[in-house]
Amino acid sequence: MAVSKRDLPDTMVSPETGKTLRRGVRPFVITYKGKSKTIELPGYYLENGDEGIHVGDDMAVTDAVLRALEEEVEGIPSPATIKRVRKKLKLSQREAGVLLKVGENAFDKYERGLVEPSGPTSQLLRLLDHHPELIEELRQGAA
């Protein structure tokens, strides 16, 4: 179970140096294939220095930004985009998997970031996002 930010203490002792680290954020640059984005990375940091420790969900922000950069560069939709499109189409995860012929549990895995959709599935999601009326053709073909 993830640790809530509210449950984290304001300070911790560095296991390497014994110095006191304070809870805060630092700028951190994430780069993917030439595209970069600077984020505020939460963690425990030395007041003046580079030492830092990340706990709980601290690194989740980097994962989300990396997936967004991957989406921008490669066209592979992020879990958040996949969920948004599925809800826009008013589909359950199971129904989306059956209609797109990727398996009943695929959308659960896509939306949790466990598996990335294939290229054709990514393209189909992009088309359905721009032309949601096309879902009716998929429904008719499945009937």
Short mmCIF file of C-alpha atoms in Angstrom, two decimals:
data_model
loop_
_atom_site.label_atom_id
_atom_site.label_comp_id
_atom_site.label_asym_id
_atom_site.label_seq_id
_atom_site.Cartn_x
_atom_site.Cartn_y
_atom_site.Cartn_z
CA MET A 1 0.00 0.00 0.00
CA ALA A 2 1.34 3.44 -0.93
CA VAL A 3 2.30 5.90 1.77
CA SER A 4 0.17 9.05 1.79
CA LYS A 5 2.02 12.35 1.62
CA ARG A 6 0.15 13.38 4.77
CA ASP A 7 1.69 10.43 6.62
CA LEU A 8 5.28 11.39 5.80
CA PRO A 9 7.39 13.12 8.45
CA ASP A 10 8.93 16.54 7.70
CA THR A 11 12.47 15.23 8.16
CA MET A 12 14.47 12.02 8.01
CA VAL A 13 18.07 11.04 8.68
CA SER A 14 20.12 10.04 5.67
CA PRO A 15 21.15 6.38 5.98
CA GLU A 16 24.38 7.18 4.12
CA THR A 17 25.59 10.39 5.75
CA GLY A 18 23.57 10.68 8.97
CA LYS A 19 22.59 14.23 7.99
CA THR A 20 19.04 15.54 8.36
CA LEU A 21 17.04 15.68 5.16
CA ARG A 22 13.93 17.84 4.84
CA ARG A 23 10.77 17.07 2.88
CA GLY A 24 10.46 19.28 -0.18
CA VAL A 25 10.64 19.42 -3.96
CA ARG A 26 13.50 19.97 -6.37
CA PRO A 27 13.50 20.64 -10.10
CA PHE A 28 14.23 17.48 -12.09
CA VAL A 29 14.57 17.21 -15.86
CA ILE A 30 13.10 14.22 -17.67
CA THR A 31 14.21 13.66 -21.26
CA TYR A 32 12.87 11.19 -23.80
CA LYS A 33 14.29 11.08 -27.34
CA GLY A 34 15.23 14.75 -27.38
CA LYS A 35 12.07 16.08 -25.68
CA SER A 36 12.47 17.36 -22.13
CA LYS A 37 10.24 18.50 -19.33
CA THR A 38 11.19 19.89 -15.94
CA ILE A 39 9.12 18.73 -12.98
CA GLU A 40 9.08 19.39 -9.26
CA LEU A 41 10.22 16.08 -7.76
CA PRO A 42 9.11 15.48 -4.16
CA GLY A 43 11.50 13.85 -1.73
CA TYR A 44 13.78 14.37 1.25
CA TYR A 45 16.71 16.67 0.49
CA LEU A 46 19.72 18.26 2.16
CA GLU A 47 19.23 21.99 2.69
CA ASN A 48 22.33 22.74 0.61
CA GLY A 49 23.39 19.81 -1.49
CA ASP A 50 22.42 17.23 -4.01
CA GLU A 51 21.61 14.35 -1.69
CA GLY A 52 18.01 13.20 -1.86
CA ILE A 53 15.85 10.22 -0.98
CA HIS A 54 12.53 9.39 -2.57
CA VAL A 55 9.91 7.30 -0.79
CA GLY A 56 6.37 6.10 -1.40
CA ASP A 57 4.85 7.66 -4.50
CA ASP A 58 7.58 10.29 -4.97
CA MET A 59 8.72 8.80 -8.27
CA ALA A 60 5.16 8.40 -9.64
CA VAL A 61 5.35 11.95 -11.01
CA THR A 62 8.39 11.00 -13.12
CA ASP A 63 6.60 7.91 -14.46
CA ALA A 64 3.58 9.99 -15.51
CA VAL A 65 5.71 12.63 -17.25
CA LEU A 66 7.81 9.98 -19.00
CA ARG A 67 4.63 8.34 -20.31
CA ALA A 68 3.35 11.74 -21.50
CA LEU A 69 6.62 12.39 -23.36
CA GLU A 70 6.45 8.90 -24.85
CA GLU A 71 2.90 9.66 -25.99
CA GLU A 72 4.02 12.93 -27.57
CA VAL A 73 7.08 11.46 -29.33
CA GLU A 74 5.94 7.92 -30.21
CA GLY A 75 2.16 8.30 -30.32
CA ILE A 76 1.68 5.56 -27.71
CA PRO A 77 -1.23 6.69 -25.54
CA SER A 78 -0.62 7.05 -21.82
CA PRO A 79 -2.78 5.18 -19.30
CA ALA A 80 -4.62 8.44 -18.57
CA THR A 81 -5.37 9.00 -22.27
CA ILE A 82 -6.58 5.43 -22.72
CA LYS A 83 -8.94 5.76 -19.76
CA ARG A 84 -10.19 9.15 -20.98
CA VAL A 85 -10.97 7.80 -24.46
CA ARG A 86 -12.66 4.67 -23.08
CA LYS A 87 -14.89 6.77 -20.81
CA LYS A 88 -15.62 9.20 -23.65
CA LEU A 89 -16.89 6.20 -25.64
CA LYS A 90 -18.94 5.09 -22.61
CA LEU A 91 -17.32 1.65 -22.57
CA SER A 92 -16.40 -0.59 -19.67
CA GLN A 93 -12.87 -1.96 -19.70
CA ARG A 94 -14.20 -5.38 -20.66
CA GLU A 95 -16.42 -4.04 -23.45
CA ALA A 96 -13.55 -1.95 -24.86
CA GLY A 97 -11.30 -5.02 -24.91
CA VAL A 98 -13.91 -7.11 -26.71
CA LEU A 99 -14.83 -4.42 -29.29
CA LEU A 100 -11.18 -3.61 -30.10
CA LYS A 101 -10.37 -7.36 -30.11
CA VAL A 102 -7.46 -7.05 -27.69
CA GLY A 103 -8.83 -9.28 -24.93
CA GLU A 104 -11.27 -8.79 -22.09
CA ASN A 105 -8.62 -7.68 -19.57
CA ALA A 106 -6.40 -5.60 -21.86
CA PHE A 107 -7.83 -2.21 -20.90
CA ASP A 108 -7.32 -2.90 -17.22
CA LYS A 109 -3.63 -3.54 -17.98
CA TYR A 110 -3.36 -0.52 -20.31
CA GLU A 111 -4.94 1.85 -17.78
CA ARG A 112 -2.70 0.62 -14.95
CA GLY A 113 0.38 1.08 -17.14
CA LEU A 114 1.30 -2.61 -16.98
CA VAL A 115 1.14 -3.08 -20.76
CA GLU A 116 1.31 -0.65 -23.66
CA PRO A 117 -1.20 -1.06 -26.49
CA SER A 118 0.12 -2.25 -29.85
CA GLY A 119 0.65 0.22 -32.68
CA PRO A 120 -2.64 -0.62 -34.41
CA THR A 121 -4.56 -0.40 -31.13
CA SER A 122 -2.92 2.96 -30.39
CA GLN A 123 -3.93 4.24 -33.82
CA LEU A 124 -7.49 2.96 -33.42
CA LEU A 125 -7.77 4.71 -30.04
CA ARG A 126 -6.54 7.94 -31.62
CA LEU A 127 -9.15 7.65 -34.40
CA LEU A 128 -11.93 6.85 -31.92
CA ASP A 129 -10.89 9.84 -29.81
CA HIS A 130 -11.31 12.14 -32.85
CA HIS A 131 -14.32 10.28 -34.29
CA PRO A 132 -16.26 8.69 -31.41
CA GLU A 133 -19.18 7.92 -33.70
CA LEU A 134 -17.06 5.12 -35.24
CA ILE A 135 -17.61 3.02 -32.11
CA GLU A 136 -21.07 2.23 -33.49
CA GLU A 137 -19.49 0.50 -36.50
CA LEU A 138 -17.41 -1.65 -34.15
CA ARG A 139 -20.53 -2.49 -32.14
CA GLN A 140 -22.40 -3.53 -35.30
CA GLY A 141 -19.48 -5.71 -36.39
CA ALA A 142 -19.42 -7.43 -32.98
CA ALA A 143 -23.18 -8.15 -33.01
#
